[in-house]
């Protein structure tokens, strides 16, 4: 999960304008960031199996972060993901 999170953050930091239609999700939220990552993965033509695997891992990550009370990326600390 930590490796996937690093990939997500690296891609999202590059460009947050992949999919402006995601306006219903708050910029900076965990949901926005992970959705942006998946949109980017699809746009790069990654295989459906890869997208599905990423999506499944992201769901696990979001459940964990919700349990920790983390809703915004700025609330995420290294101690939370260790």
Short mmCIF file of C-alpha atoms in Angstrom, two decimals:
data_model
loop_
_atom_site.label_atom_id
_atom_site.label_comp_id
_atom_site.label_asym_id
_atom_site.label_seq_id
_atom_site.Cartn_x
_atom_site.Cartn_y
_atom_site.Cartn_z
CA UNK A 1 0.00 0.00 0.00
CA UNK A 2 2.85 2.40 0.81
CA UNK A 3 4.47 1.87 -2.61
CA UNK A 4 1.17 2.53 -4.35
CA UNK A 5 0.66 5.66 -2.24
CA UNK A 6 4.08 6.97 -3.31
CA UNK A 7 3.15 6.39 -6.96
CA UNK A 8 -0.13 8.22 -6.46
CA UNK A 9 1.54 11.21 -4.85
CA UNK A 10 4.28 11.42 -7.51
CA UNK A 11 1.76 11.49 -10.37
CA UNK A 12 -0.71 13.81 -8.68
CA UNK A 13 2.01 16.31 -7.80
CA UNK A 14 2.90 16.52 -11.50
CA UNK A 15 -0.51 17.78 -12.61
CA UNK A 16 -3.85 18.14 -10.82
CA UNK A 17 -5.74 19.08 -13.99
CA UNK A 18 -6.20 15.60 -15.49
CA UNK A 19 -9.94 15.50 -15.11
CA UNK A 20 -11.66 18.76 -14.20
CA UNK A 21 -15.07 17.02 -14.07
CA UNK A 22 -14.10 15.71 -10.65
CA UNK A 23 -15.27 19.04 -9.20
CA UNK A 24 -17.76 17.16 -7.02
CA UNK A 25 -14.76 15.86 -5.07
CA UNK A 26 -12.81 18.33 -2.98
CA UNK A 27 -9.33 19.11 -4.29
CA UNK A 28 -6.80 17.92 -1.72
CA UNK A 29 -9.01 15.15 -0.36
CA UNK A 30 -7.87 11.56 -0.33
CA UNK A 31 -10.72 10.72 -2.73
CA UNK A 32 -9.74 13.41 -5.21
CA UNK A 33 -6.11 12.39 -5.13
CA UNK A 34 -6.79 8.70 -5.62
CA UNK A 35 -9.36 9.37 -8.37
CA UNK A 36 -6.82 11.56 -10.13
CA UNK A 37 -4.28 8.76 -9.92
CA UNK A 38 -6.71 6.25 -11.47
CA UNK A 39 -7.70 8.65 -14.25
CA UNK A 40 -4.03 9.17 -15.03
CA UNK A 41 -3.38 5.42 -15.04
CA UNK A 42 -6.23 4.90 -17.53
CA UNK A 43 -5.05 7.77 -19.73
CA UNK A 44 -1.59 6.19 -19.88
CA UNK A 45 -3.17 3.03 -21.26
CA UNK A 46 -2.34 0.75 -18.35
CA UNK A 47 -3.96 -2.65 -18.59
CA UNK A 48 -7.43 -3.19 -17.14
CA UNK A 49 -5.91 -5.71 -14.72
CA UNK A 50 -3.45 -3.11 -13.44
CA UNK A 51 -6.22 -0.53 -13.05
CA UNK A 52 -8.35 -3.07 -11.19
CA UNK A 53 -5.46 -3.99 -8.88
CA UNK A 54 -4.68 -0.33 -8.18
CA UNK A 55 -8.35 0.35 -7.55
CA UNK A 56 -8.61 -2.53 -5.08
CA UNK A 57 -5.51 -1.39 -3.20
CA UNK A 58 -6.78 2.19 -3.16
CA UNK A 59 -10.10 1.05 -1.66
CA UNK A 60 -8.17 -0.67 1.12
CA UNK A 61 -6.09 2.46 1.64
CA UNK A 62 -9.15 4.73 1.78
CA UNK A 63 -10.87 2.46 4.32
CA UNK A 64 -7.74 2.50 6.46
CA UNK A 65 -7.35 6.28 6.20
CA UNK A 66 -11.03 6.80 7.06
CA UNK A 67 -10.56 4.65 10.15
CA UNK A 68 -7.62 6.87 11.09
CA UNK A 69 -9.74 9.99 10.58
CA UNK A 70 -7.73 11.14 7.56
CA UNK A 71 -9.88 12.82 4.92
CA UNK A 72 -7.45 15.36 3.47
CA UNK A 73 -3.99 14.68 2.08
CA UNK A 74 -2.50 17.36 4.32
CA UNK A 75 -3.59 15.29 7.35
CA UNK A 76 -1.54 12.30 6.22
CA UNK A 77 1.71 11.74 8.09
CA UNK A 78 4.42 9.08 7.79
CA UNK A 79 3.38 7.68 11.17
CA UNK A 80 -0.12 6.95 9.85
CA UNK A 81 1.05 4.87 6.90
CA UNK A 82 3.76 2.93 8.73
#
